[in-house]
Short mmCIF file of C-alpha atoms in Angstrom, two decimals:
data_model
loop_
_atom_site.label_atom_id
_atom_site.label_comp_id
_atom_site.label_asym_id
_atom_site.label_seq_id
_atom_site.Cartn_x
_atom_site.Cartn_y
_atom_site.Cartn_z
CA MET A 1 130.73 64.10 132.03
CA ASN A 2 130.10 67.82 131.49
CA GLU A 3 126.74 69.52 130.91
CA GLN A 4 127.14 69.60 127.12
CA GLN A 5 127.76 65.84 126.95
CA ARG A 6 124.95 65.03 129.36
CA THR A 7 122.49 67.22 127.45
CA SER A 8 123.57 65.66 124.13
CA ILE A 9 122.77 62.20 125.49
CA GLU A 10 119.41 63.36 126.83
CA ALA A 11 118.56 64.90 123.46
CA LEU A 12 119.53 61.71 121.61
CA ILE A 13 117.34 59.62 123.92
CA LEU A 14 114.48 62.05 123.31
CA VAL A 15 114.81 61.85 119.51
CA ASN A 16 114.97 58.04 119.61
CA ASP A 17 111.74 57.84 121.60
CA LEU A 18 109.34 57.19 118.72
CA SER A 19 106.17 57.38 120.79
CA LEU A 20 103.66 59.80 119.31
CA SER A 21 103.52 61.94 122.45
CA SER A 22 107.31 62.36 122.53
CA GLN A 23 107.59 63.19 118.83
CA LYS A 24 104.76 65.72 119.06
CA ALA A 25 106.44 67.41 122.03
CA ILE A 26 109.64 67.78 119.99
CA LEU A 27 107.85 69.20 116.94
CA THR A 28 105.88 71.63 119.11
CA GLU A 29 109.11 73.12 120.48
CA LEU A 30 110.80 73.17 117.09
CA ASN A 31 107.84 74.88 115.46
CA SER A 32 107.78 77.52 118.18
CA LEU A 33 111.48 78.23 117.61
CA LEU A 34 110.97 78.37 113.83
CA THR A 35 108.19 80.92 114.34
CA GLU A 36 110.48 83.06 116.51
CA CYS A 37 113.36 82.83 114.01
CA THR A 38 111.00 83.83 111.19
CA GLN A 39 109.89 86.85 113.24
CA ASP A 40 113.58 87.71 113.78
CA LEU A 41 113.94 88.26 110.03
CA TYR A 42 111.29 90.98 110.21
CA ASP A 43 112.17 92.50 113.60
CA ASN A 44 115.82 92.90 112.68
CA ARG A 45 115.08 94.14 109.16
CA ILE A 46 117.20 91.48 107.52
CA LYS A 47 116.86 92.22 103.83
CA PHE A 48 117.50 89.90 100.89
CA GLU A 49 116.01 89.34 97.45
CA ASP A 50 112.49 87.88 97.56
CA ALA A 51 112.32 87.97 101.37
CA GLY A 52 108.53 88.07 101.03
CA LEU A 53 108.48 84.75 99.18
CA CYS A 54 110.81 83.22 101.77
CA GLU A 55 108.52 84.38 104.59
CA LYS A 56 105.46 82.86 102.88
CA LEU A 57 107.17 79.49 102.47
CA LEU A 58 108.34 79.57 106.10
CA PHE A 59 104.84 80.28 107.34
CA GLN A 60 103.51 77.46 105.17
CA ILE A 61 105.85 75.08 106.98
CA ILE A 62 104.80 76.50 110.36
CA PHE A 63 101.08 76.19 109.52
CA HIS A 64 101.47 72.65 108.17
CA ASN A 65 103.21 71.63 111.39
CA GLU A 66 100.43 73.10 113.53
CA THR A 67 97.74 71.40 111.44
CA LEU A 68 99.47 68.03 111.71
CA LEU A 69 99.92 68.39 115.46
CA SER A 70 96.17 68.97 115.72
CA LEU A 71 95.09 66.25 113.26
CA THR A 72 97.17 63.57 114.96
CA ASN A 73 95.06 64.00 118.10
CA GLY A 74 92.21 62.32 116.25
CA LYS A 75 88.67 63.61 116.12
CA LEU A 76 85.63 62.54 118.11
CA ILE A 77 82.37 62.36 116.16
CA LYS A 78 78.93 61.51 117.48
CA ILE A 79 76.87 58.75 115.84
CA GLN A 80 73.57 57.68 117.44
CA ASP A 81 74.57 58.88 120.90
CA LYS A 82 77.94 57.13 120.63
CA LYS A 83 81.29 58.86 120.29
CA LEU A 84 83.78 57.46 117.80
CA LYS A 85 87.38 58.59 117.47
CA ILE A 86 88.43 59.04 113.86
CA ASN A 87 92.04 59.23 112.68
CA ASP A 88 92.18 60.81 109.23
CA LEU A 89 95.44 59.37 107.93
CA THR A 90 94.66 60.38 104.34
CA THR A 91 94.53 64.06 105.32
CA VAL A 92 97.67 63.69 107.45
CA TYR A 93 99.52 62.19 104.47
CA SER A 94 98.17 64.95 102.19
CA ILE A 95 99.61 67.66 104.42
CA ALA A 96 102.86 65.74 104.91
CA ARG A 97 103.20 65.63 101.13
CA LEU A 98 102.59 69.39 100.96
CA GLN A 99 105.20 69.87 103.69
CA ILE A 100 107.80 67.97 101.68
CA GLU A 101 107.06 70.05 98.58
CA THR A 102 107.19 73.34 100.50
CA PHE A 103 110.48 72.36 102.12
CA ILE A 104 112.02 71.37 98.77
CA ASN A 105 111.00 74.69 97.19
CA LEU A 106 112.25 76.74 100.16
CA SER A 107 115.59 74.91 100.17
CA TYR A 108 115.96 75.06 96.39
CA ILE A 109 115.31 78.80 96.14
CA PHE A 110 117.03 80.11 99.27
CA PHE A 111 119.44 77.64 100.86
CA ILE A 112 121.33 75.40 98.44
CA ASP A 113 124.23 76.33 96.16
CA SER A 114 123.66 75.80 92.45
CA GLU A 115 124.98 76.89 89.06
CA TYR A 116 121.95 79.22 88.96
CA SER A 117 121.74 82.26 91.24
CA LYS A 118 119.09 82.44 93.93
CA GLU A 119 117.57 85.43 92.14
CA ILE A 120 116.99 83.60 88.88
CA ARG A 121 115.68 80.52 90.72
CA ALA A 122 113.10 82.66 92.52
CA TYR A 123 112.06 84.52 89.36
CA VAL A 124 111.59 81.31 87.34
CA TYR A 125 109.63 79.74 90.22
CA LYS A 126 107.24 82.71 90.31
CA ILE A 127 106.99 83.11 86.53
CA GLN A 128 106.04 79.46 86.09
CA GLY A 129 103.42 79.68 88.84
CA LEU A 130 101.90 82.90 87.50
CA ARG A 131 101.75 81.60 83.92
CA LYS A 132 100.00 78.47 85.13
CA GLN A 133 97.45 80.47 87.13
CA ILE A 134 96.76 82.75 84.18
CA GLU A 135 96.34 79.73 81.89
CA LEU A 136 93.77 78.22 84.27
CA THR A 137 91.76 81.44 84.21
CA LYS A 138 91.85 82.05 80.44
CA LYS A 139 88.04 81.90 80.20
CA HIS A 140 87.75 84.98 82.39
CA PRO A 141 87.96 88.44 80.78
CA LYS A 142 91.46 89.95 80.83
CA ASP A 143 90.22 93.07 82.61
CA PHE A 144 88.90 90.99 85.55
CA ASP A 145 90.74 92.51 88.55
CA PRO A 146 92.38 89.29 89.87
CA ILE A 147 93.56 88.46 86.33
CA LYS A 148 94.92 91.97 85.85
CA LYS A 149 96.80 91.67 89.13
CA MET A 150 98.40 88.37 88.08
CA ARG A 151 99.33 89.75 84.65
CA ASN A 152 100.95 92.78 86.27
CA GLU A 153 102.89 90.52 88.65
CA LEU A 154 104.05 88.39 85.71
CA ALA A 155 105.17 91.47 83.78
CA GLU A 156 107.16 92.66 86.81
CA GLU A 157 108.90 89.29 87.27
CA LEU A 158 109.74 89.12 83.54
CA TRP A 159 111.19 92.63 83.75
CA LYS A 160 113.32 91.64 86.75
CA ILE A 161 114.68 88.47 85.17
CA ARG A 162 115.55 90.24 81.91
CA LYS A 163 117.63 92.76 83.87
CA LEU A 164 119.90 90.05 85.30
CA ASP A 165 123.37 89.73 83.74
CA GLU A 166 122.98 85.99 84.25
CA PHE A 167 119.94 86.03 81.95
CA LYS A 168 121.62 88.28 79.37
CA ARG A 169 124.46 85.77 79.04
CA VAL A 170 122.03 83.03 78.03
CA PRO A 171 121.72 82.56 74.22
CA PHE A 172 118.38 83.74 72.80
CA SER A 173 117.56 80.18 71.75
CA LYS A 174 117.66 79.01 75.39
CA ARG A 175 115.88 81.88 77.13
CA LYS A 176 112.45 80.24 76.86
CA ARG A 177 113.43 78.00 79.77
CA PHE A 178 113.55 81.11 81.97
CA ILE A 179 110.70 83.28 80.66
CA ASN A 180 108.22 80.53 79.75
CA PRO A 181 109.31 77.61 81.94
CA SER A 182 107.45 74.31 81.89
CA LEU A 183 108.84 73.46 85.34
CA ALA A 184 109.15 75.59 88.48
CA ARG A 185 112.68 74.41 89.24
CA LEU A 186 115.77 74.64 87.02
CA ILE A 187 117.41 71.54 88.48
CA LYS A 188 116.02 68.05 88.98
CA LEU A 189 114.84 66.67 92.30
CA TYR A 190 117.50 63.95 92.35
CA GLU A 191 120.09 66.75 92.17
CA ILE A 192 118.43 68.73 94.97
CA TYR A 193 118.18 65.97 97.61
CA PRO A 194 121.96 65.59 98.19
CA LEU A 195 122.29 69.37 98.48
CA ILE A 196 119.66 69.76 101.22
CA LYS A 197 121.20 66.95 103.32
CA ILE A 198 117.99 65.29 104.41
CA GLY A 199 118.25 62.01 102.54
CA ASN A 200 116.13 60.99 99.56
CA LEU A 201 112.55 62.07 100.22
CA SER A 202 111.28 60.71 96.89
CA ARG A 203 110.09 57.38 98.31
CA THR A 204 108.25 59.05 101.18
CA HIS A 205 106.73 61.60 98.80
CA SER A 206 105.62 58.80 96.44
CA LEU A 207 104.11 56.80 99.32
CA TYR A 208 102.02 59.74 100.49
CA SER A 209 101.05 60.64 96.91
CA ASN A 210 99.93 57.09 96.10
CA HIS A 211 97.90 56.96 99.29
CA ILE A 212 96.17 60.24 98.48
CA HIS A 213 95.42 59.45 94.85
CA SER A 214 94.10 55.94 95.40
CA GLU A 215 90.39 56.13 96.18
CA TYR A 216 90.33 52.48 97.27
CA ILE A 217 93.15 52.99 99.77
CA SER A 218 91.24 55.92 101.23
CA ILE A 219 88.07 53.84 101.57
CA ARG A 220 89.94 51.03 103.33
CA GLN A 221 91.62 53.64 105.51
CA LEU A 222 88.28 55.06 106.62
CA LYS A 223 86.93 51.67 107.72
CA SER A 224 90.02 50.72 109.69
CA ALA A 225 90.22 54.19 111.23
CA ILE A 226 86.85 53.59 112.85
CA ASP A 227 87.53 49.98 113.83
CA ASP A 228 90.98 50.38 115.37
CA ASN A 229 92.63 53.63 116.39
CA SER A 230 95.79 52.24 117.98
CA GLN A 231 97.49 51.24 114.72
CA TYR A 232 97.75 54.88 113.63
CA GLU A 233 100.10 56.03 116.36
CA SER A 234 103.10 54.59 114.52
CA SER A 235 102.12 56.18 111.18
CA PHE A 236 101.43 59.52 112.85
CA SER A 237 104.74 59.37 114.74
CA THR A 238 106.62 58.78 111.47
CA VAL A 239 104.98 61.82 109.86
CA ILE A 240 105.69 64.01 112.90
CA LEU A 241 109.35 62.91 112.92
CA LEU A 242 109.59 63.77 109.22
CA CYS A 243 108.27 67.27 109.99
CA SER A 244 110.77 67.62 112.85
CA ARG A 245 113.58 66.70 110.45
CA ILE A 246 112.36 69.33 108.00
CA THR A 247 111.88 71.98 110.70
CA SER A 248 115.29 71.35 112.30
CA LEU A 249 117.04 71.74 108.99
CA VAL A 250 115.11 74.90 108.11
CA ILE A 251 116.04 76.47 111.47
CA THR A 252 119.71 75.55 110.97
CA ASN A 253 119.78 76.93 107.43
CA MET A 254 118.06 80.16 108.48
CA VAL A 255 120.43 80.75 111.38
CA GLU A 256 123.49 80.18 109.16
CA GLN A 257 122.24 81.94 106.02
CA TYR A 258 120.87 85.07 107.68
CA GLU A 259 123.19 85.21 110.72
CA LEU A 260 120.46 84.79 113.33
CA ASN A 261 122.73 83.26 115.99
CA ASN A 262 122.32 86.16 118.41
CA TYR A 263 118.54 86.39 118.43
CA SER A 264 115.86 83.82 119.34
CA PHE A 265 118.16 80.90 118.59
CA ALA A 266 120.64 82.12 121.20
CA LYS A 267 117.88 82.06 123.84
CA ALA A 268 116.68 78.54 122.97
CA PRO A 269 117.28 75.86 125.65
CA LEU A 270 120.51 73.90 125.25
CA LYS A 271 118.55 70.64 125.07
CA LEU A 272 116.51 71.91 122.11
CA LYS A 273 119.71 72.90 120.29
CA LYS A 274 121.09 69.42 120.92
CA VAL A 275 117.83 67.90 119.64
CA ILE A 276 118.29 69.90 116.43
CA GLU A 277 121.87 68.62 116.13
CA SER A 278 120.75 65.02 116.67
CA ILE A 279 117.90 65.26 114.17
CA ASN A 280 120.11 66.90 111.54
CA LYS A 281 122.71 64.15 112.01
CA LEU A 282 119.98 61.54 111.58
CA SER A 283 118.81 63.22 108.36
CA SER A 284 122.31 63.49 106.91
CA GLU A 285 122.87 59.75 107.41
CA LEU A 286 119.67 58.68 105.65
CA LYS A 287 119.93 57.57 102.03
#
């Protein structure tokens, strides 16, 4: 057995260890590598359309990972000279839900192939978001500086999208979908999942959403969090593994899309690269 084979087996054993401590150790290393790869984009002046938006989405994923790694430690609070450890599963699920949404948007705009160009996907995503923000602030005067800034941003994005040949080919009757979109994405979620090769996240997303939006579930959660801490390790481990799956795939897509093979990724330990391979294989096999 050569070193590659031995390391592959070690990585597979590591990924299959579902203990919270093991899963957190994996995500910590993955998040560190993702941070370095994100910095590589800047250090090596790798330019592409809407690189700033890509960087913001990448840092959202990095920050969400760090927050979840911290939250899953639990929190000690003092009540009448006694210390109680609280596990806030509702907040963990809230951030996991945000992580799924950030990952979907990042993949949709920058990584997957679609009938729509990446440029038009990014413009529509930003136009929809800006229009929504402006709508929410309609009671403020139009010359209020933050409103003026958003309106100027919207005007710039509309100017950019109208310059695209892809947009000019669209009949006038159908252009509203691009300049006044009701949705941020031009293709449906069920079409996106097969393209990002991570399995169907809709059930996980729904589970976390239902947990967050049900006040009664949150109340029951709070009581049991105080009474018994041990039951949360499994739930936390599942969330951390989900984030590792997301982070592994983001690293892989970045390295391939922006040709980052010779930078931080090249210096990563062989075992970590094999962990990424194992996690990506796991994700691709999930339905």
